[in-house]
């Protein structure tokens, strides 16, 4: 279904009843750029100047390659069918080269600075800037003996952090997906606005959010070859990578955060969540370190359990799920999220994990985001839902 | 001269005595990208995959367009002659389309996310991360009634800001150049590392540095059409734009900073500097508001005085330079910087301004950066020199 939504309508006649004036520059554009443009129905118009090109295609990350049409002025244009709300990564393919759109801001995705277009969700303000007290996102560099390097991370501090100089805060470690980086949750996900708005509405506890770079090369070892995807090989490569990252998080990042910020540094006040690859990493890291974490979230990704087999709760993750009562005592929140329009294989696996956990008596929250794909609108919704459940007295869910 | 440095050497024979192994991925690359590469002599090797392209050129911002050569695997490559140290913006031109390099990090320049390659300056560590106490860069959004919008800015806070909860700090407002944005001084300029290293060596006072977006659209008015350059029209457009930005800085930004951070909010402890367009803006804003500023820096750009005429110190800027003694009493530091390899016209103008100020008896610091062009290496050096002179007892210069 989602694939069909992206099919371009190249003939003028298809855009019946469409006034050109309804198209406005996308909010993801660089300042002053007229293209890309979006209309109220979610149609996108894209344009790139390439006067001598033989062929130009529009290539959405999770969609087909669509031919663009050459105009008299040397530019190439296309108008898409309505896109689902959210942030859609894309590049142009110009005579075989995948390149980003000069009109779009640059978003790190697919291991490169890609372009993206934001299709507004009518009525949704939870991920937009509002006139409420705002937290600040800080850039930090921490030294990691695990990787033998300085590593860059972003840290969200809640609005009252500086006024309440005696208050200590719980911490959520929040990870990006495959091919993305530590900037994803702010630039693409708008996690800071989501938190600001939740905290202002008293729907979430004020908390610190730490966003680290999820790729890690162990000091003195070659770069692991990790690609996004749900194959078993990719999952194994991610596990190996996650092992280095796990050591980085537990041995370098957490100590750095706890000595740099006024944190509540016990396990009861430390959470971790991630999307896609970040969800795999979250499961691996938290379930190996329940001495450090009490809240766990996987958004469209939830650990090595997501292979094409039924999870074995007796043995997976060293049997941490074997005793539901013991697990429930340790883990205050286990959360699984997924979009209903995600690729079938991933959806099936996450539903399978949910069922297995339910059968096994493992208390957890499972939420499907209606109509959203393997993209940021799913994860914004997941974060809003998840963050509101953090660091609260245990409920029955 | 600088133009010649960029001419590509396309024939293998030219790269005599060059071992391929000497080329290493540039530090400006995205993680894991093998290209662009740099060798110890400052030569750059670039590559882009464009199998069906007819023609691919390498286009340095301040250099010629150089043809690239198609390889059997569908990629196009080029090796440049040695480049001067510093950060060089570029794009590829693929069949007429100017596009950025997927192997490079994205740097906002030329009103778009462009690519850039860092050519290391042998022995220079002042703009690199070091094992010294580090400040933190914060992202803030401030509401501006002048523009009727939320505006994004970056704020550097010095290493001891959080430990010394009673200390107040002086503030430097630091502006980017034409076509750049508020991220330029951190991403391209590495201002945070420059400040960290200066402060650690006790060569600069701990200070707050505020980096705002220098383009501003007055609420309810159309977008001004401002392009980089040194033409009189461009200068006038910049002045008009700077008027809106001037109101934004004085009416929205400064009040926001002074109520958000522990600043020393008197004029004696407030400085402003900028590069190129940011220098023009700095002169206009500070000289119109000497009640607010006492330290002024123009790096490769210094106000409307830089027209093709001799400055008239009696009347320019409402005659603020007419009385050298009164000016010296007000302005604790007036600083002009420029690179010796900058375009002749700009260099001539800045040298002319320096001469006129000298003749007029206006106390100021003038410094030429040897061998650097209208690019970030000049401005990194300017910042290091300028920052070390800020907020100190007046010297004789």
PDB file of C-alpha atoms in Angstrom, chain A residues 30-32 48-54 94-100 102 104-106 108 111-113 129-131 134-141 143 150 154 157 161-162 181 186-187 192-193 213 215-217 223-224 241 256 260-261, chain B residues 30-32 48-54 94-100 102 104-106 108 111-113 129-131 134-141 143 150 154 157 161-162 181 186-187 192-193 213 215-217 223-224 241 256 260-261:
ATOM      1  CA  UNK A  30      16.908  25.348   3.499  1.00  0.00           C
ATOM      2  CA  UNK A  31      16.005  28.984   4.076  1.00  0.00           C
ATOM      3  CA  UNK A  32      14.490  30.577   0.988  1.00  0.00           C
ATOM      4  CA  UNK A  48      16.459  19.838  -9.509  1.00  0.00           C
ATOM      5  CA  UNK A  49      18.437  21.784 -12.105  1.00  0.00           C
ATOM      6  CA  UNK A  50      20.417  19.403 -14.300  1.00  0.00           C
ATOM      7  CA  UNK A  51      20.403  20.890 -17.828  1.00  0.00           C
ATOM      8  CA  UNK A  52      22.695  18.329 -19.456  1.00  0.00           C
ATOM      9  CA  UNK A  53      21.446  15.195 -17.721  1.00  0.00           C
ATOM     10  CA  UNK A  54      20.041  12.315 -19.727  1.00  0.00           C
ATOM     11  CA  UNK A  94      21.213  11.983 -11.936  1.00  0.00           C
ATOM     12  CA  UNK A  95      22.634   9.818 -14.689  1.00  0.00           C
ATOM     13  CA  UNK A  96      23.404   7.063 -12.227  1.00  0.00           C
ATOM     14  CA  UNK A  97      24.637   9.222  -9.333  1.00  0.00           C
ATOM     15  CA  UNK A  98      22.589   9.312  -6.112  1.00  0.00           C
ATOM     16  CA  UNK A  99      22.794  12.908  -4.948  1.00  0.00           C
ATOM     17  CA  UNK A 100      21.000  15.046  -2.410  1.00  0.00           C
ATOM     18  CA  UNK A 102      20.251  21.412  -2.668  1.00  0.00           C
ATOM     19  CA  UNK A 104      16.500  20.338   1.302  1.00  0.00           C
ATOM     20  CA  UNK A 105      18.239  20.462   4.620  1.00  0.00           C
ATOM     21  CA  UNK A 106      20.727  17.634   5.037  1.00  0.00           C
ATOM     22  CA  UNK A 108      22.078  11.934   8.046  1.00  0.00           C
ATOM     23  CA  UNK A 111      25.230   6.513   5.887  1.00  0.00           C
ATOM     24  CA  UNK A 112      25.228   9.863   4.079  1.00  0.00           C
ATOM     25  CA  UNK A 113      23.700  13.305   4.237  1.00  0.00           C
ATOM     26  CA  UNK A 129       8.128  23.894  18.664  1.00  0.00           C
ATOM     27  CA  UNK A 130       5.542  25.449  20.975  1.00  0.00           C
ATOM     28  CA  UNK A 131       5.495  28.405  23.304  1.00  0.00           C
ATOM     29  CA  UNK A 134      12.254  24.618  26.356  1.00  0.00           C
ATOM     30  CA  UNK A 135      15.075  22.307  27.207  1.00  0.00           C
ATOM     31  CA  UNK A 136      18.440  22.693  25.531  1.00  0.00           C
ATOM     32  CA  UNK A 137      20.303  20.243  23.385  1.00  0.00           C
ATOM     33  CA  UNK A 138      24.006  20.154  24.119  1.00  0.00           C
ATOM     34  CA  UNK A 139      26.816  18.796  22.027  1.00  0.00           C
ATOM     35  CA  UNK A 140      29.396  16.871  23.981  1.00  0.00           C
ATOM     36  CA  UNK A 141      32.550  14.972  23.183  1.00  0.00           C
ATOM     37  CA  UNK A 143      36.640  10.128  25.438  1.00  0.00           C
ATOM     38  CA  UNK A 150      36.639  11.103  21.103  1.00  0.00           C
ATOM     39  CA  UNK A 154      23.874  15.113  21.912  1.00  0.00           C
ATOM     40  CA  UNK A 157      18.462  18.721  29.300  1.00  0.00           C
ATOM     41  CA  UNK A 161      17.609  21.868  34.655  1.00  0.00           C
ATOM     42  CA  UNK A 162      19.473  25.109  35.193  1.00  0.00           C
ATOM     43  CA  UNK A 181      23.773   9.103  13.591  1.00  0.00           C
ATOM     44  CA  UNK A 186      16.817  15.814  17.191  1.00  0.00           C
ATOM     45  CA  UNK A 187      16.949  16.758  13.498  1.00  0.00           C
ATOM     46  CA  UNK A 192      13.528  17.859  22.051  1.00  0.00           C
ATOM     47  CA  UNK A 193      10.165  19.321  21.080  1.00  0.00           C
ATOM     48  CA  UNK A 213      26.504   7.552  17.904  1.00  0.00           C
ATOM     49  CA  UNK A 215      28.469   2.769  15.453  1.00  0.00           C
ATOM     50  CA  UNK A 216      31.657   1.959  17.258  1.00  0.00           C
ATOM     51  CA  UNK A 217      34.988   0.633  16.111  1.00  0.00           C
ATOM     52  CA  UNK A 223      35.752  -1.166  10.797  1.00  0.00           C
ATOM     53  CA  UNK A 224      32.793  -3.575  10.973  1.00  0.00           C
ATOM     54  CA  UNK A 241      28.951  -3.963  16.459  1.00  0.00           C
ATOM     55  CA  UNK A 256      30.743  10.467  31.453  1.00  0.00           C
ATOM     56  CA  UNK A 260      28.940  15.626  33.851  1.00  0.00           C
ATOM     57  CA  UNK A 261      25.239  16.076  34.643  1.00  0.00           C
TER      58      UNK A 261
ATOM     59  CA  UNK B  30      31.354  10.736   6.857  1.00  0.00           C
ATOM     60  CA  UNK B  31      32.241   7.724   8.956  1.00  0.00           C
ATOM     61  CA  UNK B  32      33.788   4.956   6.879  1.00  0.00           C
ATOM     62  CA  UNK B  48      31.905  10.107  -7.260  1.00  0.00           C
ATOM     63  CA  UNK B  49      29.940   7.244  -8.773  1.00  0.00           C
ATOM     64  CA  UNK B  50      27.990   8.459 -11.811  1.00  0.00           C
ATOM     65  CA  UNK B  51      28.019   5.604 -14.332  1.00  0.00           C
ATOM     66  CA  UNK B  52      25.755   7.207 -16.937  1.00  0.00           C
ATOM     67  CA  UNK B  53      27.001  10.802 -16.716  1.00  0.00           C
ATOM     68  CA  UNK B  54      28.427  12.535 -19.761  1.00  0.00           C
ATOM     69  CA  UNK B  94      27.185  16.168 -12.855  1.00  0.00           C
ATOM     70  CA  UNK B  95      25.784  16.955 -16.299  1.00  0.00           C
ATOM     71  CA  UNK B  96      25.003  20.497 -15.251  1.00  0.00           C
ATOM     72  CA  UNK B  97      23.732  19.790 -11.719  1.00  0.00           C
ATOM     73  CA  UNK B  98      25.768  21.080  -8.762  1.00  0.00           C
ATOM     74  CA  UNK B  99      25.542  18.328  -6.167  1.00  0.00           C
ATOM     75  CA  UNK B 100      27.300  17.480  -2.945  1.00  0.00           C
ATOM     76  CA  UNK B 102      28.041  11.629  -0.421  1.00  0.00           C
ATOM     77  CA  UNK B 104      31.772  14.300   2.717  1.00  0.00           C
ATOM     78  CA  UNK B 105      30.021  15.623   5.753  1.00  0.00           C
ATOM     79  CA  UNK B 106      27.524  18.345   4.890  1.00  0.00           C
ATOM     80  CA  UNK B 108      26.153  24.784   5.137  1.00  0.00           C
ATOM     81  CA  UNK B 111      23.008  28.728   0.819  1.00  0.00           C
ATOM     82  CA  UNK B 112      23.025  24.943   0.657  1.00  0.00           C
ATOM     83  CA  UNK B 113      24.559  21.908   2.283  1.00  0.00           C
ATOM     84  CA  UNK B 129      40.015  18.598  19.991  1.00  0.00           C
ATOM     85  CA  UNK B 130      42.593  18.212  22.756  1.00  0.00           C
ATOM     86  CA  UNK B 131      42.620  16.558  26.144  1.00  0.00           C
ATOM     87  CA  UNK B 134      35.817  21.273  27.212  1.00  0.00           C
ATOM     88  CA  UNK B 135      32.999  23.727  26.939  1.00  0.00           C
ATOM     89  CA  UNK B 136      29.655  22.649  25.589  1.00  0.00           C
ATOM     90  CA  UNK B 137      27.808  23.915  22.577  1.00  0.00           C
ATOM     91  CA  UNK B 138      24.097  24.302  23.160  1.00  0.00           C
ATOM     92  CA  UNK B 139      21.299  24.619  20.674  1.00  0.00           C
ATOM     93  CA  UNK B 140      18.712  27.194  21.577  1.00  0.00           C
ATOM     94  CA  UNK B 141      15.563  28.561  20.014  1.00  0.00           C
ATOM     95  CA  UNK B 143      11.460  33.902  19.922  1.00  0.00           C
ATOM     96  CA  UNK B 150      11.479  31.143  16.426  1.00  0.00           C
ATOM     97  CA  UNK B 154      24.246  27.887  18.984  1.00  0.00           C
ATOM     98  CA  UNK B 157      29.593  27.850  27.247  1.00  0.00           C
ATOM     99  CA  UNK B 161      30.411  27.330  33.444  1.00  0.00           C
ATOM    100  CA  UNK B 162      28.553  24.651  35.335  1.00  0.00           C
ATOM    101  CA  UNK B 181      24.423  29.712   8.890  1.00  0.00           C
ATOM    102  CA  UNK B 186      31.342  25.229  15.091  1.00  0.00           C
ATOM    103  CA  UNK B 187      31.232  22.786  12.164  1.00  0.00           C
ATOM    104  CA  UNK B 192      34.595  25.498  20.386  1.00  0.00           C
ATOM    105  CA  UNK B 193      37.957  23.762  20.171  1.00  0.00           C
ATOM    106  CA  UNK B 213      21.659  32.975  12.073  1.00  0.00           C
ATOM    107  CA  UNK B 215      19.716  36.222   7.772  1.00  0.00           C
ATOM    108  CA  UNK B 216      16.516  37.725   9.036  1.00  0.00           C
ATOM    109  CA  UNK B 217      13.188  38.423   7.400  1.00  0.00           C
ATOM    110  CA  UNK B 223      12.478  37.770   1.821  1.00  0.00           C
ATOM    111  CA  UNK B 224      15.425  40.041   0.941  1.00  0.00           C
ATOM    112  CA  UNK B 241      19.223  42.762   5.757  1.00  0.00           C
ATOM    113  CA  UNK B 256      17.320  36.214  25.522  1.00  0.00           C
ATOM    114  CA  UNK B 260      19.102  32.592  29.923  1.00  0.00           C
ATOM    115  CA  UNK B 261      22.784  32.521  30.868  1.00  0.00           C
TER     116      UNK B 261
END
